[in-house]
mmCIF file of C-alpha atoms and ligand atoms in Angstrom:
data_model
loop_
_atom_site.group_PDB
_atom_site.id
_atom_site.type_symbol
_atom_site.label_atom_id
_atom_site.label_comp_id
_atom_site.label_asym_id
_atom_site.label_seq_id
_atom_site.Cartn_x
_atom_site.Cartn_y
_atom_site.Cartn_z
ATOM 1 C CA UNK E 1 -79.498 192.620 -37.925
ATOM 2 C CA UNK E 2 -83.150 191.714 -37.613
ATOM 3 C CA UNK E 3 -85.879 192.090 -40.204
ATOM 4 C CA UNK E 4 -89.300 192.501 -38.615
ATOM 5 C CA UNK E 5 -92.079 191.510 -41.008
ATOM 6 C CA UNK E 6 -95.507 193.167 -40.996
ATOM 7 C CA UNK E 7 -98.141 191.234 -39.002
ATOM 8 C CA UNK E 8 -99.913 190.108 -42.168
ATOM 9 C CA UNK E 9 -96.840 189.391 -44.274
ATOM 10 C CA UNK E 10 -97.421 186.356 -46.484
ATOM 11 C CA UNK E 11 -95.321 183.187 -46.587
ATOM 12 C CA UNK E 12 -94.110 184.250 -50.068
ATOM 13 C CA UNK E 13 -92.976 187.655 -48.787
ATOM 14 C CA UNK E 14 -91.089 185.983 -45.913
ATOM 15 C CA UNK E 15 -89.482 183.543 -48.335
ATOM 16 C CA UNK E 16 -88.422 186.278 -50.714
ATOM 17 C CA UNK E 17 -86.788 188.263 -47.880
ATOM 18 C CA UNK E 18 -84.925 185.055 -46.887
ATOM 19 C CA UNK E 19 -83.799 184.545 -50.504
ATOM 20 C CA UNK E 20 -82.581 188.127 -50.659
ATOM 21 C CA UNK E 21 -80.572 187.682 -47.429
ATOM 22 C CA UNK E 22 -78.969 184.554 -48.882
ATOM 23 C CA UNK E 23 -78.075 186.384 -52.086
ATOM 24 C CA UNK E 24 -76.256 188.955 -49.942
ATOM 25 C CA UNK E 25 -74.152 186.093 -48.538
ATOM 26 C CA UNK E 26 -75.819 185.831 -45.110
ATOM 27 C CA UNK E 27 -77.990 183.256 -43.399
ATOM 28 C CA UNK E 28 -81.670 184.033 -42.692
ATOM 29 C CA UNK E 29 -83.341 182.613 -39.579
ATOM 30 C CA UNK E 30 -87.111 183.090 -39.752
ATOM 31 C CA UNK E 31 -88.597 183.140 -36.234
ATOM 32 C CA UNK E 32 -92.387 183.005 -36.340
ATOM 33 C CA UNK E 33 -94.000 184.796 -33.390
ATOM 34 C CA UNK E 34 -97.571 185.241 -32.175
ATOM 35 C CA UNK E 35 -97.862 188.731 -33.733
ATOM 36 C CA UNK E 36 -95.345 188.692 -36.546
ATOM 37 C CA UNK E 37 -92.349 186.876 -37.994
ATOM 38 C CA UNK E 38 -88.878 188.219 -37.401
ATOM 39 C CA UNK E 39 -85.955 187.115 -39.530
ATOM 40 C CA UNK E 40 -82.564 187.050 -37.809
ATOM 41 C CA UNK E 41 -79.557 187.550 -40.061
ATOM 42 C CA UNK E 42 -76.244 185.907 -39.210
ATOM 43 C CA UNK E 43 -72.920 185.582 -40.951
ATOM 44 C CA UNK E 44 -69.383 186.788 -40.547
ATOM 45 C CA UNK E 45 -68.928 188.598 -43.855
ATOM 46 C CA UNK E 46 -69.193 192.142 -42.505
ATOM 47 C CA UNK E 47 -72.309 194.240 -42.047
ATOM 48 C CA UNK E 48 -75.626 193.994 -43.895
ATOM 49 C CA UNK E 49 -76.987 196.930 -45.874
ATOM 50 C CA UNK E 50 -80.284 197.726 -44.142
ATOM 51 C CA UNK E 51 -81.669 199.965 -46.872
ATOM 52 C CA UNK E 52 -82.014 197.200 -49.479
ATOM 53 C CA UNK E 53 -84.033 195.108 -47.005
ATOM 54 C CA UNK E 54 -86.342 197.888 -45.873
ATOM 55 C CA UNK E 55 -87.736 198.217 -49.372
ATOM 56 C CA UNK E 56 -88.795 194.601 -49.742
ATOM 57 C CA UNK E 57 -92.488 193.814 -49.693
ATOM 58 C CA UNK E 58 -93.908 192.789 -46.290
ATOM 59 C CA UNK E 59 -91.018 194.292 -44.289
ATOM 60 C CA UNK E 60 -92.053 196.498 -41.337
ATOM 61 C CA UNK E 61 -88.590 197.505 -40.129
ATOM 62 C CA UNK E 62 -84.953 196.519 -39.985
ATOM 63 C CA UNK E 63 -83.310 196.728 -36.578
ATOM 64 C CA UNK E 64 -79.664 196.421 -35.596
ATOM 65 C CA UNK E 65 -79.205 193.919 -32.747
ATOM 66 C CA UNK E 66 -76.490 195.370 -30.586
ATOM 67 C CA UNK E 67 -75.921 192.339 -28.353
ATOM 68 C CA UNK E 68 -73.253 189.848 -29.429
ATOM 69 C CA UNK E 69 -75.802 187.031 -29.279
ATOM 70 C CA UNK E 70 -78.630 187.441 -31.740
ATOM 71 C CA UNK E 71 -80.797 184.349 -32.226
ATOM 72 C CA UNK E 72 -80.659 183.565 -28.513
ATOM 73 C CA UNK E 73 -81.896 187.039 -27.634
ATOM 74 C CA UNK E 74 -85.408 188.144 -26.765
ATOM 75 C CA UNK E 75 -84.861 191.015 -29.219
ATOM 76 C CA UNK E 76 -85.192 188.479 -32.025
ATOM 77 C CA UNK E 77 -87.919 186.361 -30.444
ATOM 78 C CA UNK E 78 -90.023 187.720 -27.602
ATOM 79 C CA UNK E 79 -91.978 184.506 -26.922
ATOM 80 C CA UNK E 80 -90.418 181.644 -24.962
ATOM 81 C CA UNK E 81 -89.021 178.711 -26.922
ATOM 82 C CA UNK E 82 -90.738 175.520 -25.759
ATOM 83 C CA UNK E 83 -89.275 172.305 -27.200
ATOM 84 C CA UNK E 84 -92.039 169.699 -27.609
ATOM 85 C CA UNK E 85 -91.809 165.952 -28.017
ATOM 86 C CA UNK E 86 -94.244 164.750 -30.662
ATOM 87 C CA UNK E 87 -96.531 161.963 -29.558
ATOM 88 C CA UNK E 88 -96.193 162.866 -25.857
ATOM 89 C CA UNK E 89 -97.316 165.497 -23.363
ATOM 90 C CA UNK E 90 -93.683 166.409 -22.581
ATOM 91 C CA UNK E 91 -92.337 169.933 -23.062
ATOM 92 C CA UNK E 92 -89.332 171.845 -21.775
ATOM 93 C CA UNK E 93 -90.414 175.361 -20.849
ATOM 94 C CA UNK E 94 -93.957 176.635 -20.626
ATOM 95 C CA UNK E 95 -96.020 176.145 -17.510
ATOM 96 C CA UNK E 96 -95.083 172.487 -16.996
ATOM 97 C CA UNK E 97 -91.720 171.747 -15.397
ATOM 98 C CA UNK E 98 -89.513 169.224 -17.211
ATOM 99 C CA UNK E 99 -88.286 166.544 -14.836
ATOM 100 C CA UNK E 100 -85.294 164.582 -16.115
ATOM 101 C CA UNK E 101 -83.920 161.811 -13.906
ATOM 102 C CA UNK E 102 -81.743 158.731 -14.039
ATOM 103 C CA UNK E 103 -78.248 157.514 -13.257
ATOM 104 C CA UNK E 104 -75.074 159.379 -14.100
ATOM 105 C CA UNK E 105 -74.015 156.453 -16.315
ATOM 106 C CA UNK E 106 -75.781 153.496 -17.821
ATOM 107 C CA UNK E 107 -73.798 150.643 -16.265
ATOM 108 C CA UNK E 108 -75.875 147.555 -17.039
ATOM 109 C CA UNK E 109 -79.313 146.890 -18.497
ATOM 110 C CA UNK E 110 -80.660 145.880 -15.086
ATOM 111 C CA UNK E 111 -79.246 148.964 -13.350
ATOM 112 C CA UNK E 112 -80.671 151.347 -15.978
ATOM 113 C CA UNK E 113 -84.067 149.622 -15.965
ATOM 114 C CA UNK E 114 -84.214 149.717 -12.153
ATOM 115 C CA UNK E 115 -83.704 153.488 -12.171
ATOM 116 C CA UNK E 116 -86.025 154.038 -15.147
ATOM 117 C CA UNK E 117 -88.892 152.100 -13.607
ATOM 118 C CA UNK E 118 -88.703 154.101 -10.388
ATOM 119 C CA UNK E 119 -88.268 157.550 -11.903
ATOM 120 C CA UNK E 120 -91.130 156.876 -14.333
ATOM 121 C CA UNK E 121 -93.348 155.798 -11.424
ATOM 122 C CA UNK E 122 -92.413 159.005 -9.577
ATOM 123 C CA UNK E 123 -93.539 161.104 -12.565
ATOM 124 C CA UNK E 124 -90.356 161.913 -14.506
ATOM 125 C CA UNK E 125 -90.956 162.384 -18.221
ATOM 126 C CA UNK E 126 -87.332 162.129 -19.299
ATOM 127 C CA UNK E 127 -84.633 159.578 -18.534
ATOM 128 C CA UNK E 128 -81.016 160.655 -18.301
ATOM 129 C CA UNK E 129 -78.107 158.242 -18.499
ATOM 130 C CA UNK E 130 -74.566 158.659 -19.750
ATOM 131 C CA UNK E 131 -73.393 156.405 -22.575
ATOM 132 C CA UNK E 132 -70.199 158.397 -23.154
ATOM 133 C CA UNK E 133 -68.705 159.852 -19.977
ATOM 134 C CA UNK E 134 -66.280 162.772 -19.837
ATOM 135 C CA UNK E 135 -64.274 161.587 -16.821
ATOM 136 C CA UNK E 136 -61.459 163.480 -15.138
ATOM 137 C CA UNK E 137 -59.363 160.287 -15.071
ATOM 138 C CA UNK E 138 -58.769 158.203 -18.202
ATOM 139 C CA UNK E 139 -58.823 155.152 -15.913
ATOM 140 C CA UNK E 140 -62.345 155.842 -14.620
ATOM 141 C CA UNK E 141 -65.419 154.185 -16.182
ATOM 142 C CA UNK E 142 -65.922 155.749 -19.619
ATOM 143 C CA UNK E 143 -69.452 154.507 -20.344
ATOM 144 C CA UNK E 144 -70.848 151.610 -22.370
ATOM 145 C CA UNK E 145 -71.106 153.619 -25.594
ATOM 146 C CA UNK E 146 -73.566 152.365 -28.184
ATOM 147 C CA UNK E 147 -74.666 149.478 -25.952
ATOM 148 C CA UNK E 148 -75.954 152.083 -23.460
ATOM 149 C CA UNK E 149 -77.824 153.857 -26.263
ATOM 150 C CA UNK E 150 -79.549 150.536 -27.127
ATOM 151 C CA UNK E 151 -80.554 150.078 -23.500
ATOM 152 C CA UNK E 152 -82.000 153.584 -23.345
ATOM 153 C CA UNK E 153 -83.939 153.078 -26.584
ATOM 154 C CA UNK E 154 -85.464 150.017 -24.908
ATOM 155 C CA UNK E 155 -86.281 152.147 -21.872
ATOM 156 C CA UNK E 156 -88.128 154.621 -24.094
ATOM 157 C CA UNK E 157 -90.111 151.790 -25.670
ATOM 158 C CA UNK E 158 -90.964 150.274 -22.313
ATOM 159 C CA UNK E 159 -91.740 153.320 -20.153
ATOM 160 C CA UNK E 160 -92.331 156.088 -22.683
ATOM 161 C CA UNK E 161 -89.590 158.186 -21.065
ATOM 162 C CA UNK E 162 -87.814 160.482 -23.542
ATOM 163 C CA UNK E 163 -84.053 160.003 -23.545
ATOM 164 C CA UNK E 164 -81.438 162.647 -22.689
ATOM 165 C CA UNK E 165 -77.804 161.626 -23.153
ATOM 166 C CA UNK E 166 -74.477 163.289 -23.748
ATOM 167 C CA UNK E 167 -72.464 163.458 -26.954
ATOM 168 C CA UNK E 168 -68.831 163.977 -25.937
ATOM 169 C CA UNK E 169 -67.468 164.333 -29.467
ATOM 170 C CA UNK E 170 -68.503 164.380 -33.107
ATOM 171 C CA UNK E 171 -68.493 160.564 -33.438
ATOM 172 C CA UNK E 172 -70.706 160.123 -30.375
ATOM 173 C CA UNK E 173 -72.988 162.875 -31.674
ATOM 174 C CA UNK E 174 -73.927 160.843 -34.758
ATOM 175 C CA UNK E 175 -75.008 157.901 -32.599
ATOM 176 C CA UNK E 176 -76.667 159.996 -29.882
ATOM 177 C CA UNK E 177 -78.655 161.775 -32.594
ATOM 178 C CA UNK E 178 -79.923 158.415 -33.876
ATOM 179 C CA UNK E 179 -81.047 157.058 -30.514
ATOM 180 C CA UNK E 180 -81.822 159.934 -28.143
ATOM 181 C CA UNK E 181 -84.576 162.540 -27.923
ATOM 182 C CA UNK E 182 -82.336 165.266 -26.475
ATOM 183 C CA UNK E 183 -78.629 165.678 -27.240
ATOM 184 C CA UNK E 184 -76.707 166.758 -24.142
ATOM 185 C CA UNK E 185 -73.540 168.835 -24.520
ATOM 186 C CA UNK E 186 -71.595 168.661 -21.267
ATOM 187 C CA UNK E 187 -70.000 171.426 -19.231
ATOM 188 C CA UNK E 188 -66.503 170.510 -20.407
ATOM 189 C CA UNK E 189 -67.593 170.871 -24.025
ATOM 190 C CA UNK E 190 -69.492 174.139 -23.719
ATOM 191 C CA UNK E 191 -66.828 175.900 -25.736
ATOM 192 C CA UNK E 192 -66.071 173.041 -28.129
ATOM 193 C CA UNK E 193 -67.178 175.069 -31.117
ATOM 194 C CA UNK E 194 -66.899 172.316 -33.695
ATOM 195 C CA UNK E 195 -69.144 170.084 -31.557
ATOM 196 C CA UNK E 196 -71.599 172.953 -30.993
ATOM 197 C CA UNK E 197 -71.816 173.604 -34.726
ATOM 198 C CA UNK E 198 -72.281 169.912 -35.468
ATOM 199 C CA UNK E 199 -75.104 169.747 -32.885
ATOM 200 C CA UNK E 200 -76.566 172.819 -34.582
ATOM 201 C CA UNK E 201 -76.861 170.820 -37.798
ATOM 202 C CA UNK E 202 -78.975 168.183 -36.046
ATOM 203 C CA UNK E 203 -82.693 168.661 -35.569
ATOM 204 C CA UNK E 204 -83.134 167.224 -32.096
ATOM 205 C CA UNK E 205 -83.248 169.540 -29.064
ATOM 206 C CA UNK E 206 -79.845 170.209 -27.514
ATOM 207 C CA UNK E 207 -79.360 170.455 -23.742
ATOM 208 C CA UNK E 208 -76.367 172.747 -23.273
ATOM 209 C CA UNK E 209 -74.702 172.692 -19.863
ATOM 210 C CA UNK E 210 -72.905 175.752 -18.586
ATOM 211 C CA UNK E 211 -69.106 175.485 -18.578
ATOM 212 C CA UNK E 212 -67.313 175.253 -15.242
ATOM 213 C CA UNK E 213 -66.042 178.817 -15.541
ATOM 214 C CA UNK E 214 -68.366 180.315 -18.125
ATOM 215 C CA UNK E 215 -69.856 183.777 -17.797
ATOM 216 C CA UNK E 216 -73.472 184.410 -18.746
ATOM 217 C CA UNK E 217 -72.357 185.910 -22.040
ATOM 218 C CA UNK E 218 -70.078 182.975 -22.891
ATOM 219 C CA UNK E 219 -72.932 180.586 -22.067
ATOM 220 C CA UNK E 220 -75.349 182.436 -24.346
ATOM 221 C CA UNK E 221 -72.742 182.658 -27.114
ATOM 222 C CA UNK E 222 -72.307 178.874 -26.948
ATOM 223 C CA UNK E 223 -76.080 178.531 -27.480
ATOM 224 C CA UNK E 224 -75.772 181.024 -30.349
ATOM 225 C CA UNK E 225 -73.273 178.672 -32.074
ATOM 226 C CA UNK E 226 -75.876 175.902 -32.070
ATOM 227 C CA UNK E 227 -78.685 178.173 -33.266
ATOM 228 C CA UNK E 228 -76.563 179.820 -35.936
ATOM 229 C CA UNK E 229 -76.480 176.450 -37.711
ATOM 230 C CA UNK E 230 -80.271 176.277 -37.788
ATOM 231 C CA UNK E 231 -81.145 174.241 -34.685
ATOM 232 C CA UNK E 232 -83.362 176.530 -32.609
ATOM 233 C CA UNK E 233 -84.306 173.942 -29.969
ATOM 234 C CA UNK E 234 -81.707 174.714 -27.327
ATOM 235 C CA UNK E 235 -82.217 174.173 -23.596
ATOM 236 C CA UNK E 236 -79.751 175.790 -21.197
ATOM 237 C CA UNK E 237 -78.676 174.081 -17.982
ATOM 238 C CA UNK E 238 -77.027 175.575 -14.894
ATOM 239 C CA UNK E 239 -74.928 172.830 -13.290
ATOM 240 C CA UNK E 240 -72.646 174.701 -10.896
ATOM 241 C CA UNK E 241 -69.431 176.597 -11.445
ATOM 242 C CA UNK E 242 -65.960 176.553 -9.860
ATOM 243 C CA UNK E 243 -65.532 178.989 -6.996
ATOM 244 C CA UNK E 244 -63.391 179.136 -3.858
ATOM 245 C CA UNK E 245 -66.210 177.500 -1.883
ATOM 246 C CA UNK E 246 -65.160 173.967 -1.036
ATOM 247 C CA UNK E 247 -68.100 172.645 0.945
ATOM 248 C CA UNK E 248 -69.686 171.464 -2.313
ATOM 249 C CA UNK E 249 -68.283 170.034 -5.532
ATOM 250 C CA UNK E 250 -69.444 173.155 -7.407
ATOM 251 C CA UNK E 251 -71.326 176.337 -6.552
ATOM 252 C CA UNK E 252 -74.828 176.257 -8.010
ATOM 253 C CA UNK E 253 -75.360 179.729 -9.457
ATOM 254 C CA UNK E 254 -79.135 180.004 -9.327
ATOM 255 C CA UNK E 255 -79.040 183.725 -10.021
ATOM 256 C CA UNK E 256 -78.290 182.900 -13.632
ATOM 257 C CA UNK E 257 -81.847 181.584 -14.090
ATOM 258 C CA UNK E 258 -83.661 184.953 -13.963
ATOM 259 C CA UNK E 259 -80.688 186.583 -15.717
ATOM 260 C CA UNK E 260 -81.048 184.194 -18.663
ATOM 261 C CA UNK E 261 -84.819 184.540 -18.678
ATOM 262 C CA UNK E 262 -84.694 188.290 -19.074
ATOM 263 C CA UNK E 263 -82.176 188.164 -21.943
ATOM 264 C CA UNK E 264 -83.195 185.011 -23.767
ATOM 265 C CA UNK E 265 -86.294 183.125 -24.886
ATOM 266 C CA UNK E 266 -84.561 179.752 -24.356
ATOM 267 C CA UNK E 267 -85.680 177.499 -21.492
ATOM 268 C CA UNK E 268 -83.241 177.003 -18.616
ATOM 269 C CA UNK E 269 -83.176 174.011 -16.286
ATOM 270 C CA UNK E 270 -81.018 173.290 -13.232
ATOM 271 C CA UNK E 271 -78.849 170.297 -12.277
ATOM 272 C CA UNK E 272 -78.668 170.165 -8.459
ATOM 273 C CA UNK E 273 -76.670 166.898 -8.615
ATOM 274 C CA UNK E 274 -73.500 168.187 -10.295
ATOM 275 C CA UNK E 275 -74.300 171.577 -8.797
ATOM 276 C CA UNK E 276 -73.668 170.306 -5.268
ATOM 277 C CA UNK E 277 -71.943 166.925 -5.610
ATOM 278 C CA UNK E 278 -73.569 165.808 -2.362
ATOM 279 C CA UNK E 279 -76.642 163.649 -1.964
ATOM 280 C CA UNK E 280 -77.974 165.491 1.077
ATOM 281 C CA UNK E 281 -77.896 168.823 -0.759
ATOM 282 C CA UNK E 282 -79.748 167.739 -3.881
ATOM 283 C CA UNK E 283 -83.314 168.102 -2.574
ATOM 284 C CA UNK E 284 -82.742 171.517 -0.915
ATOM 285 C CA UNK E 285 -81.156 172.948 -4.081
ATOM 286 C CA UNK E 286 -83.835 171.330 -6.253
ATOM 287 C CA UNK E 287 -86.414 173.192 -4.177
ATOM 288 C CA UNK E 288 -84.500 176.428 -4.618
ATOM 289 C CA UNK E 289 -84.185 175.891 -8.368
ATOM 290 C CA UNK E 290 -87.939 175.489 -8.763
ATOM 291 C CA UNK E 291 -88.500 178.548 -6.568
ATOM 292 C CA UNK E 292 -86.138 180.699 -8.630
ATOM 293 C CA UNK E 293 -88.154 179.870 -11.742
ATOM 294 C CA UNK E 294 -86.200 177.131 -13.503
ATOM 295 C CA UNK E 295 -88.053 175.362 -16.314
ATOM 296 C CA UNK E 296 -87.090 171.932 -15.035
ATOM 297 C CA UNK E 297 -84.546 169.811 -13.211
ATOM 298 C CA UNK E 298 -82.045 167.152 -14.232
ATOM 299 C CA UNK E 299 -81.259 164.872 -11.315
ATOM 300 C CA UNK E 300 -79.036 161.813 -10.842
ATOM 301 C CA UNK E 301 -80.937 158.876 -9.348
ATOM 302 C CA UNK E 302 -79.408 155.421 -8.763
ATOM 303 C CA UNK E 303 -81.036 152.366 -7.167
ATOM 304 C CA UNK E 304 -77.796 151.629 -5.278
ATOM 305 C CA UNK E 305 -75.700 154.826 -5.283
ATOM 306 C CA UNK E 306 -72.932 153.291 -3.170
ATOM 307 C CA UNK E 307 -72.211 150.900 -6.015
ATOM 308 C CA UNK E 308 -72.469 153.465 -8.817
ATOM 309 C CA UNK E 309 -69.583 153.525 -11.292
ATOM 310 C CA UNK E 310 -69.779 157.322 -11.494
ATOM 311 C CA UNK E 311 -71.103 160.134 -9.303
ATOM 312 C CA UNK E 312 -72.535 157.876 -6.588
ATOM 313 C CA UNK E 313 -71.969 160.502 -3.878
ATOM 314 C CA UNK E 314 -74.376 162.912 -5.538
ATOM 315 C CA UNK E 315 -76.927 160.343 -6.735
ATOM 316 C CA UNK E 316 -80.131 160.208 -4.742
ATOM 317 C CA UNK E 317 -82.143 157.085 -3.935
ATOM 318 C CA UNK E 318 -85.384 156.529 -5.845
ATOM 319 C CA UNK E 319 -87.342 157.168 -2.636
ATOM 320 C CA UNK E 320 -85.683 160.549 -2.295
ATOM 321 C CA UNK E 321 -86.662 161.330 -5.880
ATOM 322 C CA UNK E 322 -90.290 160.669 -4.979
ATOM 323 C CA UNK E 323 -89.927 163.211 -2.177
ATOM 324 C CA UNK E 324 -88.163 165.682 -4.455
ATOM 325 C CA UNK E 325 -91.064 165.471 -6.920
ATOM 326 C CA UNK E 326 -93.583 166.026 -4.135
ATOM 327 C CA UNK E 327 -91.807 169.118 -2.848
ATOM 328 C CA UNK E 328 -91.090 170.479 -6.334
ATOM 329 C CA UNK E 329 -94.732 170.254 -7.241
ATOM 330 C CA UNK E 330 -95.805 172.179 -4.144
ATOM 331 C CA UNK E 331 -93.312 174.957 -4.814
ATOM 332 C CA UNK E 332 -94.243 175.052 -8.509
ATOM 333 C CA UNK E 333 -97.874 175.690 -7.542
ATOM 334 C CA UNK E 334 -96.906 178.955 -5.830
ATOM 335 C CA UNK E 335 -95.517 180.113 -9.169
ATOM 336 C CA UNK E 336 -98.594 178.922 -11.102
ATOM 337 C CA UNK E 337 -96.523 176.153 -12.592
ATOM 338 C CA UNK E 338 -97.085 172.465 -12.593
ATOM 339 C CA UNK E 339 -95.169 169.215 -12.302
ATOM 340 C CA UNK E 340 -97.003 166.940 -14.746
ATOM 341 C CA UNK E 341 -97.971 163.524 -13.381
ATOM 342 C CA UNK E 342 -95.691 161.697 -15.817
ATOM 343 C CA UNK E 343 -95.198 160.857 -19.448
ATOM 344 C CA UNK E 344 -98.235 160.218 -21.634
ATOM 345 C CA UNK E 345 -97.530 158.660 -24.981
ATOM 346 C CA UNK E 346 -100.185 159.142 -27.618
ATOM 347 C CA UNK E 347 -98.162 157.944 -30.596
ATOM 348 C CA UNK E 348 -95.317 155.407 -30.639
ATOM 349 C CA UNK E 349 -91.798 156.868 -30.455
ATOM 350 C CA UNK E 350 -89.990 157.710 -33.669
ATOM 351 C CA UNK E 351 -88.050 154.819 -35.091
ATOM 352 C CA UNK E 352 -85.011 154.058 -33.015
ATOM 353 C CA UNK E 353 -82.561 151.555 -34.479
ATOM 354 C CA UNK E 354 -83.752 148.722 -32.269
ATOM 355 C CA UNK E 355 -87.408 149.698 -32.124
ATOM 356 C CA UNK E 356 -88.024 148.991 -35.798
HETATM 357 C C1 PEP Z 1 -73.482 164.508 -16.478
HETATM 358 O O1 PEP Z 1 -74.595 165.038 -16.695
HETATM 359 O O2 PEP Z 1 -73.335 163.355 -16.028
HETATM 360 C C2 PEP Z 1 -72.278 165.368 -16.643
HETATM 361 C C3 PEP Z 1 -71.091 164.826 -16.889
HETATM 362 O O3 PEP Z 1 -72.546 166.672 -16.495
HETATM 363 P P1 PEP Z 1 -71.591 167.956 -16.599
HETATM 364 O O4 PEP Z 1 -71.216 168.067 -18.046
HETATM 365 O O5 PEP Z 1 -72.474 169.060 -16.115
HETATM 366 O O6 PEP Z 1 -70.409 167.710 -15.699
HETATM 367 MN MN1 MN Z 2 -72.706 162.698 -13.480
#
């Protein structure tokens, strides 16, 4: 159910509709828009009585949302969601493309700094690096944990890059939330509902990767879990799915980008690294992702991929990232979009545990 407020409804009227929804045992989600505020109603206690809401002051209409996802849907919010990063020029969504780059895993301070310096110089605004790795083998490198988060907080202080890193479970989430700017939920956890709900109780943007076998609807419902807890800053990420094709690690399903954009106001970015698994396919698929209208890219870059402790085969060299940025920016121009020249920091980053 969706309550559409009149264009000139006051803050008090909006608040009193929210209070009324809560009294009925549901959760209100006010979504301010350019023309008017809509209030999404969620809960699993049965259906809401529309009539009692229609009579409240400031209400224009009450609409039933027929789709299973509500808050994710353009029915509830027509305008695009654009997560912003206070004190910087970085956004995800909007006319600027978000470029996120860095190694699969943070392995050492020197390795992470080498990648960060080069991706920052090439114009990335975000640094990615795994601190907690969901590896297929329990004997493979599992990440440096909190030590990696410290290193990335130093990288933010030094280069201004905003930090994107994965929380593999509820314990990691608490630490990632303290140190990072964007909380990544990995493909293997896309349907880990307790983790999704916990991320929904945080207030940092969440980058949600599509599950290896998830349909569009399952992907959007996973985002709905996060939003239903009150965190509306969700970024979707296509990272390849399992198919019978075996020439690549995964099959990058770029057709999901326009499909998501017509149904949802959330930004969607593409990961051509996990999407292909092969270094020589990353730039071509990055080009295609920009052309299809993705809101950004997340790319694995390593200064010495042959020595990487994870995903070396799909990690590109810093020089290749420079080329990727050059090509992406030319393709973006055709779509009236822009690859910003890099991160600009106008205010110091929010307190990270080591930055204080
Ligand atoms: C990663 O980004 O390194 C990662 C593990 O991604 P995914 O969850 O898409 O496999
Ligand atoms: Mn990886």
